[in-house]
Amino acid sequence: MHDTGTVSPSAPAPGSPALALPQGPDSARTGHLPSAEREGGGRHARRFGLPVATALVMGNIIGGGIFLLPASVAPYGTISLVAFGVLTAGAIALALVFGRLAQRDPRTGGPYVYVREAFGDFAGFLAAWSYWITSWVSNAALAVTAVGYLDVLLPLHGSPWLMMTAALVVQWLPALANLAGTRYVGAVQLVSTVLKFVPLLLVAIGGLFFFDPDNLGPFQATEGGALGAVSASAAILLFSYLGVESAAVSAGEVRNPRRNVGRATVLGTLGAALVYLLGTLAVFGTVPHDKLLTSSAPFTDAVNAMFGGTWGGAAVACAALVSIVGALNGWTLLSAQTAYAAARDGLFPARFAVKRRGVSTFGVTVTVVLASLLTVYNYMAGTARVFEILVLVTTFTATVPYLLATAAQLYFLVSGQRDRVRPARLARDAVLAVAAFGFSMWLLAGSGYAAVYQGVLFLFAGVLVYAWMSARKARA
């Protein structure tokens, strides 16, 4: 995901046309990056190929939430599978748009890069700030979730100190892999994705042999129209696809990014969708509907129903821990990448733009420290209220960069900058961009009134940071 020191992330891929960017004094807009972009190579830095880039997308999309999803949507009936299909179509449209944008501008930063180029520094900063906040707050939430699964394997006896220590260890292990260099980030991501994909597919495919239609329950289990049921279940499922932008954010560290970022984004999204759909269907068909409604561990119930015994809890807990560690590994990198890209342009402190072993070590350190402080506060305060509010905020802030990036693509298409898109694909790209924009709006609406309200306050708190950094940039 990061620069090896031999090839600039902004350099055109071999055999591809030169990147057409407006000329000017701003190095980020000319495609000539400052020296910090080219630093940090060595034997511990390695550019990612298609398999690792795909694993990054899949690993970041699939966290720990999948193990509760079947029970979460069970109250709506099997019509929730329709919502899965609709959401998958929207996520793929968004993935294709990110692929197009990365093909045009394959630099590290993803949505931030596209938004800043289209709408200027302030919009770019909001995209970077929003994404950065999302990543480290989400890391704290993932670590706390991991403790719940760890308690199945190593009983923590409800001790706040043991639970807090476990949550911190779960956060710092992926962070250490990031600090060791992109070579290790890629290895951890690939291994963790395989390890979590195999057991999930085992349940999904194995469940077909134990599938009992009588377990499915009603197609629509709620009163009202089908559209209302689809929308209600979709509101729960909406954020299952957050992370489709992962390869685009680290485009500068992907080999041949013009070709591989788009492919990795689509393949990773399709792979995650396959796991979601088959896994949910398998649980629906193996666990009786009335039991699923009250289940706190649906995959465990499915494994126990399929193979007998009570060992399913330990097996699912192991798979969940691997899944969460992989997600933490990827999100830690993306947090550092976004801050790095903004710092490269003078919108974040300059230390974020210094790389060692292909990684912005300062960005990784700040990410894990902030997430750790939030985790400590969560356990020491004795209440999860503030923690829950922050996690709720991320459901809004995570989708702001999506909305702005799809708007940037529409801007490039409508403004007539045909050198940035292939004329033959203009109509198709326009349809995809409109669909992705609509999907992003749906994500925002699905986050709820409280998340939007609090998220806007959280988002615009960054205006002070922007004012300070802009003033420093102007003086320089």
Short mmCIF file of C-alpha atoms in Angstrom, two decimals, residues 49-58 61 95 99 244 246-248 254 257 259-271:
data_model
loop_
_atom_site.label_atom_id
_atom_site.label_comp_id
_atom_site.label_asym_id
_atom_site.label_seq_id
_atom_site.Cartn_x
_atom_site.Cartn_y
_atom_site.Cartn_z
CA GLY A 49 -0.37 -6.47 -6.05
CA LEU A 50 -3.95 -7.31 -6.95
CA PRO A 51 -4.40 -10.13 -4.36
CA VAL A 52 -3.31 -7.96 -1.40
CA ALA A 53 -5.27 -4.94 -2.64
CA THR A 54 -8.37 -7.15 -2.95
CA ALA A 55 -7.73 -8.56 0.53
CA LEU A 56 -7.50 -5.01 1.89
CA VAL A 57 -10.94 -4.17 0.49
CA MET A 58 -12.51 -7.41 1.72
CA ILE A 61 -15.53 -4.35 4.62
CA ALA A 95 -16.74 0.61 -6.22
CA GLY A 99 -12.05 2.55 -9.82
CA VAL A 244 -15.15 -0.19 -0.53
CA SER A 246 -9.83 0.96 0.72
CA ALA A 247 -7.79 0.24 -2.41
CA ALA A 248 -8.38 3.78 -3.72
CA VAL A 254 -0.66 -0.52 -5.37
CA PRO A 257 -2.92 1.29 -9.76
CA ARG A 259 -5.58 -1.18 -13.58
CA ASN A 260 -5.49 -2.88 -10.19
CA VAL A 261 -7.32 -0.43 -7.92
CA GLY A 262 -10.58 -0.69 -9.84
CA ARG A 263 -10.32 -4.46 -10.15
CA ALA A 264 -9.44 -4.92 -6.47
CA THR A 265 -12.30 -2.65 -5.41
CA VAL A 266 -14.90 -4.55 -7.42
CA LEU A 267 -13.51 -8.01 -6.61
CA GLY A 268 -13.27 -7.20 -2.91
CA THR A 269 -16.81 -5.83 -2.82
CA LEU A 270 -18.17 -8.86 -4.67
CA GLY A 271 -16.28 -11.22 -2.36
#
